[in-house]
One Martini backbone bead per residue (centre of mass of N, CA, C, O) as a GRO file, in nm:
protein
  316
    1MET     BB    1   0.042   0.077  -0.002
    2LYS     BB    2   0.296   0.261   0.016
    3ARG     BB    3   0.402   0.218  -0.296
    4LEU     BB    4   0.119   0.332  -0.457
    5VAL     BB    5   0.186   0.610  -0.308
    6LEU     BB    6   0.441   0.678  -0.449
    7TRP     BB    7   0.375   0.641  -0.732
    8SER     BB    8   0.153   0.872  -0.732
    9LEU     BB    9   0.348   1.120  -0.652
   10LEU     BB   10   0.503   1.097  -0.924
   11ILE     BB   11   0.289   1.112  -1.142
   12PHE     BB   12   0.073   1.347  -1.074
   13PRO     BB   13   0.266   1.585  -1.212
   14PHE     BB   14   0.241   1.504  -1.504
   15CYS     BB   15  -0.060   1.467  -1.529
   16VAL     BB   16  -0.111   1.774  -1.490
   17GLN     BB   17   0.042   1.858  -1.688
   18ALA     BB   18  -0.068   1.761  -1.929
   19GLN     BB   19  -0.342   1.896  -1.868
   20GLN     BB   20  -0.276   2.174  -1.906
   21GLN     BB   21  -0.139   2.150  -2.194
   22THR     BB   22  -0.387   2.105  -2.317
   23GLU     BB   23  -0.581   2.331  -2.205
   24TYR     BB   24  -0.429   2.563  -2.345
   25ASN     BB   25  -0.467   2.468  -2.643
   26GLN     BB   26  -0.771   2.479  -2.616
   27LYS     BB   27  -0.833   2.743  -2.577
   28GLY     BB   28  -0.688   2.874  -2.809
   29ASP     BB   29  -0.856   2.752  -3.010
   30GLU     BB   30  -1.112   2.865  -2.940
   31ALA     BB   31  -1.046   3.165  -2.971
   32MET     BB   32  -0.942   3.132  -3.278
   33ARG     BB   33  -1.274   3.051  -3.368
   34ARG     BB   34  -1.356   3.377  -3.244
   35LYS     BB   35  -1.089   3.569  -3.337
   36ASP     BB   36  -0.950   3.562  -3.037
   37TYR     BB   37  -0.608   3.656  -3.018
   38GLN     BB   38  -0.558   3.759  -2.747
   39ASP     BB   39  -0.646   3.497  -2.603
   40ALA     BB   40  -0.485   3.308  -2.725
   41LYS     BB   41  -0.211   3.452  -2.654
   42MET     BB   42  -0.246   3.392  -2.343
   43TRP     BB   43  -0.242   3.048  -2.395
   44TYR     BB   44  -0.001   2.999  -2.553
   45GLU     BB   45   0.232   3.129  -2.380
   46GLU     BB   46   0.209   2.901  -2.152
   47GLY     BB   47   0.328   2.698  -2.363
   48VAL     BB   48   0.626   2.806  -2.409
   49SER     BB   49   0.745   2.755  -2.129
   50TYR     BB   50   0.736   2.428  -2.264
   51CYS     BB   51   0.794   2.445  -2.593
   52ASP     BB   52   0.558   2.409  -2.742
   53PRO     BB   53   0.489   2.360  -3.080
   54TYR     BB   54   0.218   2.428  -3.104
   55SER     BB   55   0.209   2.694  -2.961
   56ILE     BB   56   0.420   2.816  -3.172
   57ASN     BB   57   0.260   2.795  -3.441
   58GLN     BB   58   0.025   2.973  -3.362
   59LEU     BB   59   0.154   3.224  -3.298
   60THR     BB   60   0.280   3.263  -3.574
   61ALA     BB   61  -0.007   3.278  -3.714
   62ILE     BB   62  -0.092   3.533  -3.563
   63TRP     BB   63   0.155   3.693  -3.664
   64VAL     BB   64   0.092   3.695  -3.968
   65LYS     BB   65  -0.213   3.787  -3.965
   66GLU     BB   66  -0.168   4.009  -3.706
   67GLU     BB   67   0.006   4.289  -3.746
   68SER     BB   68  -0.115   4.477  -3.500
   69MET     BB   69   0.036   4.257  -3.274
   70HIS     BB   70   0.346   4.281  -3.287
   71SER     BB   71   0.450   4.440  -3.023
   72SER     BB   72   0.303   4.266  -2.819
   73MET     BB   73   0.456   3.974  -2.937
   74GLY     BB   74   0.768   4.008  -2.910
   75PRO     BB   75   0.864   3.864  -2.655
   76VAL     BB   76   0.727   3.565  -2.717
   77MET     BB   77   0.881   3.532  -2.989
   78ASN     BB   78   1.149   3.532  -2.823
   79LYS     BB   79   1.085   3.241  -2.709
   80CYS     BB   80   1.035   3.091  -2.940
   81LEU     BB   81   1.302   3.112  -3.050
   82ASN     BB   82   1.465   2.978  -2.820
   83CYS     BB   83   1.318   2.714  -2.855
   84LEU     BB   84   1.412   2.647  -3.157
   85ASN     BB   85   1.704   2.641  -3.083
   86SER     BB   86   1.715   2.425  -2.896
   87MET     BB   87   1.566   2.198  -3.098
   88ALA     BB   88   1.762   2.203  -3.320
   89ILE     BB   89   2.042   2.157  -3.172
   90SER     BB   90   1.967   1.907  -2.965
   91LYS     BB   91   1.746   1.752  -3.181
   92LYS     BB   92   1.737   1.784  -3.470
   93ASP     BB   93   1.452   1.960  -3.564
   94THR     BB   94   1.352   2.047  -3.867
   95LEU     BB   95   1.084   2.183  -3.803
   96ALA     BB   96   1.254   2.416  -3.665
   97MET     BB   97   1.439   2.506  -3.861
   98LYS     BB   98   1.230   2.632  -4.029
   99LYS     BB   99   1.118   2.836  -3.848
  100LEU     BB  100   1.395   2.988  -3.825
  101ILE     BB  101   1.405   3.058  -4.134
  102LEU     BB  102   1.135   3.241  -4.076
  103PHE     BB  103   1.224   3.450  -3.842
  104TYR     BB  104   1.506   3.558  -4.001
  105THR     BB  105   1.345   3.633  -4.276
  106GLU     BB  106   1.108   3.827  -4.097
  107GLY     BB  107   1.156   3.898  -3.806
  108ILE     BB  108   1.065   3.713  -3.561
  109GLY     BB  109   1.146   3.835  -3.275
  110THR     BB  110   1.384   3.970  -3.451
  111ALA     BB  111   1.585   4.058  -3.648
  112LYS     BB  112   1.689   4.028  -3.956
  113ASP     BB  113   1.896   3.736  -4.073
  114GLU     BB  114   2.043   3.588  -4.355
  115ASN     BB  115   2.263   3.462  -4.221
  116SER     BB  116   2.079   3.264  -4.029
  117ALA     BB  117   1.905   3.133  -4.247
  118ASN     BB  118   2.117   3.000  -4.419
  119SER     BB  119   2.252   2.825  -4.224
  120TRP     BB  120   1.964   2.676  -4.172
  121ARG     BB  121   1.992   2.572  -4.444
  122GLU     BB  122   2.226   2.414  -4.447
  123MET     BB  123   2.159   2.207  -4.225
  124LEU     BB  124   1.913   2.082  -4.325
  125THR     BB  125   2.057   1.967  -4.610
  126GLN     BB  126   2.230   1.808  -4.444
  127LEU     BB  127   1.974   1.631  -4.298
  128ARG     BB  128   1.869   1.527  -4.567
  129SER     BB  129   2.173   1.496  -4.667
  130PRO     BB  130   2.438   1.295  -4.564
  131TYR     BB  131   2.552   1.240  -4.857
  132PRO     BB  132   2.722   1.424  -5.038
  133PRO     BB  133   2.796   1.483  -5.321
  134VAL     BB  134   3.047   1.462  -5.536
  135SER     BB  135   3.260   1.643  -5.646
  136ARG     BB  136   3.318   1.808  -5.969
  137PRO     BB  137   3.510   1.923  -6.195
  138HIS     BB  138   3.486   2.199  -6.350
  139LYS     BB  139   3.436   2.207  -6.713
  140PRO     BB  140   3.485   2.378  -6.930
  141ARG     BB  141   3.406   2.537  -7.225
  142GLU     BB  142   3.480   2.502  -7.524
  143LYS     BB  143   3.573   2.711  -7.757
  144MET     BB  144   3.519   2.823  -8.053
  145LYS     BB  145   3.669   2.777  -8.354
  146PHE     BB  146   3.794   2.941  -8.649
  147PHE     BB  147   3.832   2.850  -8.990
  148VAL     BB  148   4.045   2.893  -9.295
  149GLY     BB  149   4.090   2.741  -9.663
  150TYR     BB  150   4.253   2.521  -9.830
  151SER     BB  151   4.102   2.259 -10.067
  152SER     BB  152   4.140   1.932 -10.205
  153LEU     BB  153   4.158   1.733 -10.523
  154PRO     BB  154   4.429   1.694 -10.721
  155SER     BB  155   4.318   1.547 -10.974
  156VAL     BB  156   4.012   1.701 -11.010
  157ALA     BB  157   3.968   1.940 -10.755
  158PRO     BB  158   4.242   2.193 -10.701
  159TYR     BB  159   3.996   2.364 -10.605
  160GLY     BB  160   3.930   2.501 -10.287
  161ILE     BB  161   3.714   2.576  -9.965
  162GLN     BB  162   3.732   2.606  -9.590
  163ILE     BB  163   3.491   2.624  -9.351
  164ALA     BB  164   3.492   2.630  -8.990
  165GLY     BB  165   3.397   2.502  -8.638
  166THR     BB  166   3.588   2.421  -8.324
  167GLY     BB  167   3.537   2.186  -8.071
  168ALA     BB  168   3.433   1.905  -7.971
  169VAL     BB  169   3.227   2.014  -8.163
  170GLY     BB  170   3.187   2.068  -8.515
  171TRP     BB  171   3.232   2.220  -8.851
  172TYR     BB  172   3.165   2.214  -9.195
  173VAL     BB  173   3.280   2.352  -9.511
  174ARG     BB  174   3.282   2.281  -9.882
  175VAL     BB  175   3.432   2.373 -10.177
  176ARG     BB  176   3.490   2.208 -10.533
  177THR     BB  177   3.720   2.239 -10.831
  178ASN     BB  178   3.843   2.296 -11.165
  179MET     BB  179   3.715   2.544 -11.324
  180VAL     BB  180   3.487   2.421 -11.485
  181PHE     BB  181   3.256   2.473 -11.718
  182PRO     BB  182   2.991   2.353 -11.851
  183ARG     BB  183   2.888   2.250 -12.163
  184ASN     BB  184   2.727   2.291 -12.450
  185THR     BB  185   2.492   2.005 -12.537
  186GLU     BB  186   2.320   2.184 -12.793
  187LEU     BB  187   2.095   2.118 -13.074
  188ASN     BB  188   1.825   2.223 -13.150
  189GLY     BB  189   1.724   2.150 -12.845
  190GLU     BB  190   1.897   1.919 -12.822
  191LYS     BB  191   2.082   1.652 -12.673
  192ILE     BB  192   2.418   1.570 -12.711
  193GLU     BB  193   2.507   1.221 -12.692
  194TYR     BB  194   2.767   0.992 -12.574
  195THR     BB  195   2.882   0.671 -12.597
  196ASN     BB  196   3.094   0.387 -12.570
  197SER     BB  197   2.880   0.225 -12.765
  198ARG     BB  198   2.727   0.486 -12.890
  199ILE     BB  199   2.570   0.700 -13.115
  200PRO     BB  200   2.275   0.836 -13.131
  201VAL     BB  201   2.325   1.086 -13.340
  202PHE     BB  202   2.526   0.952 -13.470
  203ASP     BB  203   2.663   0.823 -13.730
  204ALA     BB  204   2.925   0.601 -13.778
  205ARG     BB  205   2.897   0.580 -14.088
  206ASP     BB  206   2.846   0.887 -14.093
  207GLU     BB  207   3.085   1.157 -14.230
  208THR     BB  208   2.923   1.446 -14.133
  209TYR     BB  209   3.057   1.343 -13.844
  210ARG     BB  210   3.340   1.466 -13.624
  211TYR     BB  211   3.578   1.383 -13.378
  212LEU     BB  212   3.766   1.544 -13.204
  213SER     BB  213   4.040   1.641 -12.936
  214GLY     BB  214   3.826   1.772 -12.759
  215ILE     BB  215   3.834   1.778 -12.384
  216GLN     BB  216   3.593   1.799 -12.130
  217LYS     BB  217   3.630   1.875 -11.758
  218SER     BB  218   3.353   1.895 -11.515
  219LEU     BB  219   3.387   1.998 -11.142
  220TRP     BB  220   3.121   2.019 -10.886
  221MET     BB  221   3.152   2.063 -10.523
  222GLY     BB  222   2.956   2.000 -10.194
  223THR     BB  223   3.001   2.008  -9.831
  224ALA     BB  224   2.925   1.869  -9.533
  225GLY     BB  225   2.993   1.870  -9.154
  226LEU     BB  226   3.168   1.684  -8.861
  227VAL     BB  227   3.377   1.787  -8.601
  228PHE     BB  228   3.614   1.591  -8.412
  229LYS     BB  229   3.781   1.593  -8.067
  230ILE     BB  230   4.045   1.334  -7.998
  231ALA     BB  231   4.268   1.574  -7.945
  232PRO     BB  232   4.434   1.854  -7.926
  233ALA     BB  233   4.585   1.798  -8.234
  234ILE     BB  234   4.310   1.629  -8.329
  235ARG     BB  235   4.081   1.546  -8.594
  236LEU     BB  236   3.777   1.464  -8.716
  237SER     BB  237   3.582   1.428  -9.046
  238ALA     BB  238   3.222   1.419  -9.159
  239GLY     BB  239   3.053   1.391  -9.478
  240ALA     BB  240   2.819   1.555  -9.710
  241GLY     BB  241   2.667   1.586 -10.066
  242TYR     BB  242   2.719   1.743 -10.399
  243VAL     BB  243   2.793   1.624 -10.721
  244GLN     BB  244   2.928   1.743 -11.057
  245TYR     BB  245   3.021   1.551 -11.378
  246GLU     BB  246   3.147   1.644 -11.695
  247GLU     BB  247   3.196   1.510 -12.009
  248ALA     BB  248   3.310   1.661 -12.336
  249TYR     BB  249   3.308   1.641 -12.664
  250GLU     BB  250   3.444   1.755 -12.975
  251TYR     BB  251   3.270   1.832 -13.279
  252GLU     BB  252   3.236   1.808 -13.667
  253LYS     BB  253   3.094   1.924 -13.940
  254ILE     BB  254   3.035   1.789 -14.269
  255ASP     BB  255   3.025   1.806 -14.587
  256ARG     BB  256   2.909   1.594 -14.804
  257THR     BB  257   3.014   1.716 -15.065
  258THR     BB  258   3.294   1.893 -15.020
  259GLY     BB  259   3.419   1.838 -14.728
  260ILE     BB  260   3.372   2.101 -14.547
  261PRO     BB  261   3.411   2.216 -14.265
  262GLY     BB  262   3.207   2.337 -14.005
  263GLU     BB  263   3.043   2.302 -13.749
  264ARG     BB  264   3.066   2.340 -13.392
  265GLY     BB  265   3.069   2.106 -13.107
  266TRP     BB  266   2.895   1.929 -12.814
  267THR     BB  267   2.921   1.611 -12.642
  268GLY     BB  268   2.797   1.428 -12.371
  269ASN     BB  269   2.924   1.166 -12.176
  270LYS     BB  270   2.675   0.980 -12.049
  271ASP     BB  271   2.884   0.749 -11.888
  272ILE     BB  272   3.041   0.944 -11.694
  273SER     BB  273   2.868   1.137 -11.625
  274TYR     BB  274   2.733   1.303 -11.309
  275ARG     BB  275   2.491   1.285 -11.023
  276ASN     BB  276   2.586   1.311 -10.675
  277VAL     BB  277   2.720   1.179 -10.395
  278ALA     BB  278   2.932   1.316 -10.164
  279ILE     BB  279   3.204   1.219  -9.969
  280ASP     BB  280   3.370   1.266  -9.639
  281VAL     BB  281   3.726   1.198  -9.494
  282ASP     BB  282   3.910   1.343  -9.229
  283ALA     BB  283   4.198   1.463  -9.105
  284MET     BB  284   4.311   1.716  -8.843
  285PHE     BB  285   4.600   1.930  -8.793
  286VAL     BB  286   4.757   2.066  -8.549
  287PHE     BB  287   4.990   2.402  -8.553
  288GLY     BB  288   4.983   2.505  -8.312
  289LYS     BB  289   4.775   2.837  -8.269
  290ARG     BB  290   4.708   2.873  -8.621
  291PHE     BB  291   4.755   2.589  -8.777
  292TYR     BB  292   4.620   2.339  -9.063
  293GLY     BB  293   4.592   2.001  -9.162
  294THR     BB  294   4.439   1.824  -9.444
  295ALA     BB  295   4.350   1.433  -9.478
  296GLY     BB  296   4.215   1.238  -9.721
  297CYS     BB  297   3.870   1.124  -9.843
  298SER     BB  298   3.654   1.100 -10.177
  299VAL     BB  299   3.349   0.992 -10.246
  300LEU     BB  300   3.220   0.968 -10.605
  301ASN     BB  301   2.911   0.827 -10.692
  302LEU     BB  302   2.985   0.571 -10.532
  303LYS     BB  303   3.289   0.497 -10.642
  304TYR     BB  304   3.503   0.721 -10.628
  305VAL     BB  305   3.862   0.772 -10.527
  306TYR     BB  306   4.000   1.068 -10.351
  307PRO     BB  307   4.213   1.233 -10.261
  308SER     BB  308   4.276   1.478  -9.952
  309VAL     BB  309   4.342   1.810  -9.903
  310GLY     BB  310   4.476   2.078  -9.649
  311VAL     BB  311   4.511   2.444  -9.562
  312GLY     BB  312   4.537   2.673  -9.278
  313ILE     BB  313   4.364   2.942  -9.045
  314PHE     BB  314   4.322   3.067  -8.777
  315LEU     BB  315   4.130   3.332  -8.620
  316ASN     BB  316   4.108   3.281  -8.291
   0.00000   0.00000   0.00000
């Protein structure tokens, strides 16, 4: 019996305190429903003496809602601030940290202090991410460099120009030619063509026409593509485009009666001329900071492969 009385004496104060805490919050909530914020403040203020999180939360709501009560609520909100600091430091309470960020940002119970707010933001982030991501060194984006230069297929298109921009990934545009313009191979509005196997316009047994030694080869092509950096001084490029090649032979007309040569013209070689795809594959080598050279090959008409070379200078 004596032990039962002793336990009652030990437990009773805690039961009374819990009942009191419940009572002041209940009274405060009743006053909030009546929109009697002064009375609600009085009840919740009692809870602050116990650092009751619910009371602190309700007092904060009153502060935000009723700006006219700021001056009278200053002391109690300062007590709330002290409670929040204690809970955040000793218990690592993340809800208290969130409230502290608000208090320091808005100046509740203290002067505005953005440094303190940021400090609690960092602490909150660390608690939410106990294993921070491994920091990787920032690699600045490589600045694109532009260059211009000479580009050639020596055997068929010795003249050309190339412009490009290079970084980790870049681009290029090339135009190459042999600087010979296609001949007009029309006679009386009809295209005159020659083939390796037969002559459709001219009868081989008819001596009215004969072929001369004149031969003309015209090639124009344009390609574009991408440039990839694979080493500090080496880049690879690949691209495609369009090529036009025409081969024409000179002929003259012979008078049947007198045998005197007359009108001359050109006939295109139908079997050799083409208009088709051109493909480039090249390597570019950088010399110092200003110069470069290229070497590779081009495939014309998906059939003929020719070596390509080039040199140039960087503009920046």
